[in-house]
PDB file of C-alpha atoms in Angstrom:
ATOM      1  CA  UNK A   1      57.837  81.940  88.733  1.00 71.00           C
ATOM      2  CA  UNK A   2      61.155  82.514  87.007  1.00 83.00           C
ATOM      3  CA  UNK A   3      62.407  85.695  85.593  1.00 85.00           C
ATOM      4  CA  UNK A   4      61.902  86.572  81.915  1.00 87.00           C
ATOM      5  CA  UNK A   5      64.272  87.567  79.513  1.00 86.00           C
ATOM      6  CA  UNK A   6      63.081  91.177  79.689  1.00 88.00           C
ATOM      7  CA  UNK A   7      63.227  91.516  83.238  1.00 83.00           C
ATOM      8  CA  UNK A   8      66.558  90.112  83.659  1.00 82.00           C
ATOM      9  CA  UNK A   9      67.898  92.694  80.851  1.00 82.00           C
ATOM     10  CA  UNK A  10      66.514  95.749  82.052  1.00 84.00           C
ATOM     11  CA  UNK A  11      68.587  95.452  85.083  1.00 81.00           C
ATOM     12  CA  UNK A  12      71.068  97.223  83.359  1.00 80.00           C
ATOM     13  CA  UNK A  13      75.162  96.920  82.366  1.00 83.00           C
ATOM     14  CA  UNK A  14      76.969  95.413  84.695  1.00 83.00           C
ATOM     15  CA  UNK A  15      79.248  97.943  86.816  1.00 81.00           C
ATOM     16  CA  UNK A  16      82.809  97.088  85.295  1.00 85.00           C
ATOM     17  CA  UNK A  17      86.106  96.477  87.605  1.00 85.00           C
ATOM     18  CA  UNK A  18      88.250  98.322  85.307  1.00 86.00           C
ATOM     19  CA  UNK A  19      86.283 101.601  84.778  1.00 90.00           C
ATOM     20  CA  UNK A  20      87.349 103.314  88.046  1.00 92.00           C
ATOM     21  CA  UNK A  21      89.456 106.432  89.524  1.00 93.00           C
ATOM     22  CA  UNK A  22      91.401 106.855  93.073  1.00 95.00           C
ATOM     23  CA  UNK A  23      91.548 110.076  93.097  1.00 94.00           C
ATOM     24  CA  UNK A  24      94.570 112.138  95.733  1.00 95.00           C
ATOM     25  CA  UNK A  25      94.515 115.523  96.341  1.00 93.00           C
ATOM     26  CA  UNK A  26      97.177 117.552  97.254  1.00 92.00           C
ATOM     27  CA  UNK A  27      99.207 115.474  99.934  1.00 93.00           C
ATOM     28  CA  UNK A  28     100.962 116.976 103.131  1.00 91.00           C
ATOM     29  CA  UNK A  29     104.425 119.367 102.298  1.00 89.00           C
ATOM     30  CA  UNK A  30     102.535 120.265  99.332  1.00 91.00           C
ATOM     31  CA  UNK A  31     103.411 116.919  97.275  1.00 93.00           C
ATOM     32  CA  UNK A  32     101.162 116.285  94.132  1.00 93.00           C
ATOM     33  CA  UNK A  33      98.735 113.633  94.553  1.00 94.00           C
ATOM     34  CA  UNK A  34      98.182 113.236  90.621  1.00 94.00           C
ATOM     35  CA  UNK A  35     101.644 111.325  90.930  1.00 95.00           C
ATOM     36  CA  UNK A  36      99.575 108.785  92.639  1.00 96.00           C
ATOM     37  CA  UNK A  37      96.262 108.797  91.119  1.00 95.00           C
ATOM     38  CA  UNK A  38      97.730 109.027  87.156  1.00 95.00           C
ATOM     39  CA  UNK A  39      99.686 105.501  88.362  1.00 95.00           C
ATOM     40  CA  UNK A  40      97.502 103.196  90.343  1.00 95.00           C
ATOM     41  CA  UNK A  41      95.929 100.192  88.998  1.00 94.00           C
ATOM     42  CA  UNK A  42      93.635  98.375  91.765  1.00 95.00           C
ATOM     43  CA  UNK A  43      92.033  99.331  95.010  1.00 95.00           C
ATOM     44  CA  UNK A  44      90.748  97.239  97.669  1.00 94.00           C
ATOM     45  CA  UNK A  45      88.179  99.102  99.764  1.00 93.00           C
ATOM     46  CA  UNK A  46      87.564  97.566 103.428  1.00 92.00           C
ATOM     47  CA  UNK A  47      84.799  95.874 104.036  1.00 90.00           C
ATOM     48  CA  UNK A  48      81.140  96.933 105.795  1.00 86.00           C
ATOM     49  CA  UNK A  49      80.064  95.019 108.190  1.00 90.00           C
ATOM     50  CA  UNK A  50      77.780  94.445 111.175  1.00 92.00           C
ATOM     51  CA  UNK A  51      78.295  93.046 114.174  1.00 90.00           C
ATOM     52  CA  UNK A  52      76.285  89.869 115.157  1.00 91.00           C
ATOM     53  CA  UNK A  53      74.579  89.924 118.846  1.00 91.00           C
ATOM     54  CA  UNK A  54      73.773  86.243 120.106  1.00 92.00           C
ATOM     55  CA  UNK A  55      71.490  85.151 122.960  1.00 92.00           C
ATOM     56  CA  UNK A  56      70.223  81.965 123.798  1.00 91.00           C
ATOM     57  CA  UNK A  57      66.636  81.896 125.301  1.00 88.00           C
ATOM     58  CA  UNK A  58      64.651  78.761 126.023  1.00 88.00           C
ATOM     59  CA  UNK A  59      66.623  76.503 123.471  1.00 88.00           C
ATOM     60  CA  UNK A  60      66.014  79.216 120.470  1.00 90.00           C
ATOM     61  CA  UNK A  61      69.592  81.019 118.674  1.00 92.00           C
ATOM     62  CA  UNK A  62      68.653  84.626 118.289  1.00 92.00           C
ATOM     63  CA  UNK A  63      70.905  86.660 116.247  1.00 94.00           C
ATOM     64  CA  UNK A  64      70.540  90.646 116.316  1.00 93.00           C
ATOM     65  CA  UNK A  65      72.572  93.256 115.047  1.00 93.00           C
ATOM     66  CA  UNK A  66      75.263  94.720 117.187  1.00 91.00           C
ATOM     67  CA  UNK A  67      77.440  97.911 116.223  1.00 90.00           C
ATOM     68  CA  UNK A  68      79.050  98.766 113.040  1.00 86.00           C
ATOM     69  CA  UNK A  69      83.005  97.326 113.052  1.00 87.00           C
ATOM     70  CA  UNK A  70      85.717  98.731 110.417  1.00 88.00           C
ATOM     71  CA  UNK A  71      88.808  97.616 109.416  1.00 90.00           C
ATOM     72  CA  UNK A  72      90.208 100.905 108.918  1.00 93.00           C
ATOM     73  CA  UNK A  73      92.641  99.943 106.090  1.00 96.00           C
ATOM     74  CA  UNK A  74      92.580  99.653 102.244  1.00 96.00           C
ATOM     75  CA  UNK A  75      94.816  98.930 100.146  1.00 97.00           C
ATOM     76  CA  UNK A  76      96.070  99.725  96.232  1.00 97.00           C
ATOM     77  CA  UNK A  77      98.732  98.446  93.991  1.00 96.00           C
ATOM     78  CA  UNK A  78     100.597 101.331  91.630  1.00 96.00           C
ATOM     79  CA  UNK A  79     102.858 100.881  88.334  1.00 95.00           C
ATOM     80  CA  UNK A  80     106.259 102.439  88.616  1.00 94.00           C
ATOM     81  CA  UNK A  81     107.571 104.762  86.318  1.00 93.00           C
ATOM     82  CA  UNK A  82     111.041 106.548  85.648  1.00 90.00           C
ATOM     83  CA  UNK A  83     112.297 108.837  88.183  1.00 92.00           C
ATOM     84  CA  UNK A  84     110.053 106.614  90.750  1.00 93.00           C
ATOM     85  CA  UNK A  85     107.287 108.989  91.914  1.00 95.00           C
ATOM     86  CA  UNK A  86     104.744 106.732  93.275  1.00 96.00           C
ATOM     87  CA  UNK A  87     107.697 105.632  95.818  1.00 95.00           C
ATOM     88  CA  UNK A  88     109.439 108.883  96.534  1.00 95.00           C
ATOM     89  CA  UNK A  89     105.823 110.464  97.353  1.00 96.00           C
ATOM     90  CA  UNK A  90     104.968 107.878  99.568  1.00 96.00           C
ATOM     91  CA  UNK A  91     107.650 107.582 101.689  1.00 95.00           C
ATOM     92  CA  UNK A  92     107.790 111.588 101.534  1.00 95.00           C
ATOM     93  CA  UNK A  93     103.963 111.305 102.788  1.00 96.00           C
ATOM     94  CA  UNK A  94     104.722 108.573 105.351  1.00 95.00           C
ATOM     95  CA  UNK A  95     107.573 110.629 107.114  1.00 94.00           C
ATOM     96  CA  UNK A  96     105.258 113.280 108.186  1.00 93.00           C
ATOM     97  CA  UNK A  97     103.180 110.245 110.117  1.00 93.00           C
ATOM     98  CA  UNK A  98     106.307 108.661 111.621  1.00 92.00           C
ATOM     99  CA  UNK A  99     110.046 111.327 110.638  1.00 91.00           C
ATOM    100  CA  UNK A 100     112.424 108.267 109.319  1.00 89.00           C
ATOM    101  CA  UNK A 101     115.090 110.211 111.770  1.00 91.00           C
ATOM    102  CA  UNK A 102     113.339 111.118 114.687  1.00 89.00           C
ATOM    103  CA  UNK A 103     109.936 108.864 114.857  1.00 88.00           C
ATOM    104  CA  UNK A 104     107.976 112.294 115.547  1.00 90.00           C
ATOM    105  CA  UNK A 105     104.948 113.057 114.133  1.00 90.00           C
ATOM    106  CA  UNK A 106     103.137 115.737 112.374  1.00 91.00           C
ATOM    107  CA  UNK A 107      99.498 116.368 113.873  1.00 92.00           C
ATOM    108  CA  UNK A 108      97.028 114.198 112.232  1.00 92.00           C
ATOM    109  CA  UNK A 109      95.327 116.835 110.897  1.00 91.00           C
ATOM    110  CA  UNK A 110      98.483 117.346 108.712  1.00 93.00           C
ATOM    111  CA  UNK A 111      99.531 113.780 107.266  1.00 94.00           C
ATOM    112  CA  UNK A 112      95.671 112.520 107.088  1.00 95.00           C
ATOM    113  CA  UNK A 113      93.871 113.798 103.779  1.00 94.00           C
ATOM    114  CA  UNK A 114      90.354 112.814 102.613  1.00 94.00           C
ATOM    115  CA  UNK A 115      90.490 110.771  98.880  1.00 95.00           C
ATOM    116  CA  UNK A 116      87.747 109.907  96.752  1.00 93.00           C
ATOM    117  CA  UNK A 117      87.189 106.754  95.212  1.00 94.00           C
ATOM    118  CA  UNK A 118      84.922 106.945  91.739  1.00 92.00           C
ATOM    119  CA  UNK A 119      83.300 104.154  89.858  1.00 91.00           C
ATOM    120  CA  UNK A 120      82.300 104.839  86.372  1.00 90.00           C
ATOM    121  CA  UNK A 121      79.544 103.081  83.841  1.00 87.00           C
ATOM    122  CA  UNK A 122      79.610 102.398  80.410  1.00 85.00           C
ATOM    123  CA  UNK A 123      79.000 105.799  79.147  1.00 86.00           C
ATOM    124  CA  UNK A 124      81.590 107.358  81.179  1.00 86.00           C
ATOM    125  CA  UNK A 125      79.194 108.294  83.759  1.00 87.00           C
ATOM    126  CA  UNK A 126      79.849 108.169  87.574  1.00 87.00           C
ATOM    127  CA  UNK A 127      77.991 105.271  89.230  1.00 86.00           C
ATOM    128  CA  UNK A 128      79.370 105.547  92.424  1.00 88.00           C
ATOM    129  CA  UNK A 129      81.065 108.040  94.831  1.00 90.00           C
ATOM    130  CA  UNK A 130      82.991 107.006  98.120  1.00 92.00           C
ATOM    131  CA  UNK A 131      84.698 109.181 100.060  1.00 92.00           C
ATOM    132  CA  UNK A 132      87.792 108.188 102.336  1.00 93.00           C
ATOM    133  CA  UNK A 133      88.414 109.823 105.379  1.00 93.00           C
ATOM    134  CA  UNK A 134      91.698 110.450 106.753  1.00 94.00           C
ATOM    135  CA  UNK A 135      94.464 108.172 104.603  1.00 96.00           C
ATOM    136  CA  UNK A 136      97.799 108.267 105.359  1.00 96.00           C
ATOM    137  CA  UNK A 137     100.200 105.636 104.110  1.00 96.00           C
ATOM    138  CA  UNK A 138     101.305 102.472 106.416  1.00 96.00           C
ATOM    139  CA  UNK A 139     103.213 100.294 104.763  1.00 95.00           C
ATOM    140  CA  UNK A 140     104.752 100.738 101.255  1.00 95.00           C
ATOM    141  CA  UNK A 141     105.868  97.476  99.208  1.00 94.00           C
ATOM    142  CA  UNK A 142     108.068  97.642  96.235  1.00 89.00           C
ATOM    143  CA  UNK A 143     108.171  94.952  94.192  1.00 83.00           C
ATOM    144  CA  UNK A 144     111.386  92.089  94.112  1.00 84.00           C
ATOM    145  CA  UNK A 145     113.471  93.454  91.379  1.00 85.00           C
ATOM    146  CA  UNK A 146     114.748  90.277  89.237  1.00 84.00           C
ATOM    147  CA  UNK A 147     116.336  89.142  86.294  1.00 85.00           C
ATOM    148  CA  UNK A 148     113.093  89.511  84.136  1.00 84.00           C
ATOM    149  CA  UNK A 149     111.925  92.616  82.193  1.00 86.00           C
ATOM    150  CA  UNK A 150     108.468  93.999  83.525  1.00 86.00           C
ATOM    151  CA  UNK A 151     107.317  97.038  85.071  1.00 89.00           C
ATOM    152  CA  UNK A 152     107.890  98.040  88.636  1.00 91.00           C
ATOM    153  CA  UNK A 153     104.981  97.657  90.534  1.00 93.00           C
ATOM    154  CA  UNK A 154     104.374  99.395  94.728  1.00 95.00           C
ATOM    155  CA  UNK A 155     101.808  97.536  96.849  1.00 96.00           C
ATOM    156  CA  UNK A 156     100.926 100.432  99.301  1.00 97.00           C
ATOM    157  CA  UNK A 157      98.675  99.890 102.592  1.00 97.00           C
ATOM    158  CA  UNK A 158      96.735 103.045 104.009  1.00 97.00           C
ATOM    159  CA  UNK A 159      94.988 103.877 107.009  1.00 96.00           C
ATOM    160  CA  UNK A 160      91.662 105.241 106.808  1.00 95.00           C
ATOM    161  CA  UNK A 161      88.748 106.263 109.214  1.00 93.00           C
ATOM    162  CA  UNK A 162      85.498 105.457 107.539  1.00 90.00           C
ATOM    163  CA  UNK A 163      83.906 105.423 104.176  1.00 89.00           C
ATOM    164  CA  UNK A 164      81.454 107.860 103.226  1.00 85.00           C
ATOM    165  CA  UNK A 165      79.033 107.103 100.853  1.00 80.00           C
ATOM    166  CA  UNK A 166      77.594 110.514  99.377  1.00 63.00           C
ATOM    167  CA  UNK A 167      74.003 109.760 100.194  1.00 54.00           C
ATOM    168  CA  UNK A 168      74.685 109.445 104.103  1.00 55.00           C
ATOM    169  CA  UNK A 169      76.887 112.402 104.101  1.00 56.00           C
ATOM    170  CA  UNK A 170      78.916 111.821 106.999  1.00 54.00           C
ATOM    171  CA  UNK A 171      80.894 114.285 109.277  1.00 57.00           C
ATOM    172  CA  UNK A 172      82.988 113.802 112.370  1.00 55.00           C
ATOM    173  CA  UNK A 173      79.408 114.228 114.744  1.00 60.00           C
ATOM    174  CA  UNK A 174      78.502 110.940 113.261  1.00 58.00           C
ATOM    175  CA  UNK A 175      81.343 109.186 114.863  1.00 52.00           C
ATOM    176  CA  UNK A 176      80.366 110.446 118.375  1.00 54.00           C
ATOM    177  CA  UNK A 177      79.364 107.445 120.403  1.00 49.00           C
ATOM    178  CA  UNK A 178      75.394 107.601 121.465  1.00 42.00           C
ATOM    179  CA  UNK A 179      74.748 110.430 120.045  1.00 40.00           C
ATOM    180  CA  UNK A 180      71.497 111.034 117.503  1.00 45.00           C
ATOM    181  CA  UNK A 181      72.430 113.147 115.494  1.00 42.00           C
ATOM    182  CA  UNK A 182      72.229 111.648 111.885  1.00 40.00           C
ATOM    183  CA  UNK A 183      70.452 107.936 111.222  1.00 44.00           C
ATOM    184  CA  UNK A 184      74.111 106.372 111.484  1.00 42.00           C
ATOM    185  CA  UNK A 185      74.502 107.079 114.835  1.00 38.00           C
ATOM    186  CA  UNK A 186      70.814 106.219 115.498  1.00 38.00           C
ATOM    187  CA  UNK A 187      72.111 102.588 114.550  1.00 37.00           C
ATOM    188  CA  UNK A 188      75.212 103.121 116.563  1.00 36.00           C
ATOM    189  CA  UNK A 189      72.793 104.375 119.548  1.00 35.00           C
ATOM    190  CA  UNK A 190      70.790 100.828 119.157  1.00 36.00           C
ATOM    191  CA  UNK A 191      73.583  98.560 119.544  1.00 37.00           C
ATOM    192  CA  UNK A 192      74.231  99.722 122.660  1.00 37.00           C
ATOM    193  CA  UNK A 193      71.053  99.332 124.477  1.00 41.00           C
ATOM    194  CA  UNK A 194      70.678  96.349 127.317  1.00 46.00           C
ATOM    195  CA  UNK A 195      69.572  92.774 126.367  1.00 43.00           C
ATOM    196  CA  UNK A 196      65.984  93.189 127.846  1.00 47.00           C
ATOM    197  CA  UNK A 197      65.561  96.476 125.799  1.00 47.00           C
ATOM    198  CA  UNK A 198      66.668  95.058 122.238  1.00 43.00           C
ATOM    199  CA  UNK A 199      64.482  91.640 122.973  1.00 43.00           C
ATOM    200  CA  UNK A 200      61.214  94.154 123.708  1.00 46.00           C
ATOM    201  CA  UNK A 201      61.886  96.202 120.671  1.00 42.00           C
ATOM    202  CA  UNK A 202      61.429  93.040 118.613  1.00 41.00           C
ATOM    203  CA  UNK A 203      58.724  91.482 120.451  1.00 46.00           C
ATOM    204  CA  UNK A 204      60.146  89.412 122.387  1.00 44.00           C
ATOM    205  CA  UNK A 205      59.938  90.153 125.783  1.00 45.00           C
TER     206      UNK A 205
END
């Protein structure tokens, strides 16, 4: 049967691209992250995804799900203004991950901060909360300065360790390989398991 009018209204506003905040805190040397988050325009969060476990058995394709993969990068695009902050603070930031003079590095625990990534609806409310753990800047981009007017735009890649989606709230246990100790890991924990022990657990064997 299809869906009614009425049905297909009450599923609500649609969540809007433009109605979002990336929000820095303060970065590493004490640099202020609202330079960044006042002037950024679009983020590109990584993907989620699940890897795909394939075995063959008496002619049939069985597909099962394998353990979680991550890209561990994102990336965002910022508008330039005068006195270039967006640039000077991210090259500040990504000298204490790799010192322009001497290639040393600070401790991770020093260049890597935790952002947050807000998605708002119509009424200004927030719809959805991600947290980013451990960004630090890779690559910075600045725009090819030309003969036409237009604003200055920096394409900036950053490193990041996982997302964290409020509801799950993650901590560095749930990134420790079998363990059990939150329902993340218990999916972790299954992917691992031998052939013969993921074909019983779906009735198979």
């Amino acid at each position: 049967m299809p869906l009614t009018f009425t049905q297909i209204t009450a599923a609500g506003d649609p969540l809007s691209l433009n109605r979002h905040l990336l929000q820095f805190p303060t970065l590493p040397g004490g640099l202020d992250g609202q330079e960044l988050t006042l002037r950024h325009t679009t983020v590109s969060l990584p993907p989620m995804t699940v890897g795909q476990l394939k075995a063959t058995l008496w002619g049939w394709n069985l597909s099962f799900s394998g353990l979680r993969t991550f890209q561990n990068t994102f990336s965002v695009s910022f508008v330039e203004t005068s006195k270039a902050p967006v640039i000077r603070t991210l090259v500040t930031w990504q000298d204490k991950a790799a010192g322009f003079k001497t290639h040393y590095s600070e401790k991770k625990n020093i260049y890597a901060i935790n952002a947050k990534c807000y998605a708002y609806d119509t009424t200004g409310k927030k719809a959805l909360s991600v947290g980013l753990l451990n960004v630090w800047p890779l690559s910075v981009t600045v725009a090819e300065f030309g003969e036409e007017s237009g604003p200055v735009t920096v394409q900036a890649e950053f490193s990041v360790d996982a997302l964290d989606f409020t509801e799950y709230e993650l901590s560095e246990r749930d990134f420790e390989l079998g363990s059990n100790v939150s329902e993340g890991a218990k999916v972790s924990s299954l992917g691992t398991t031998n052939l013969s022990s993921r074909l019983s657990i779906y009735g198979l064997l």
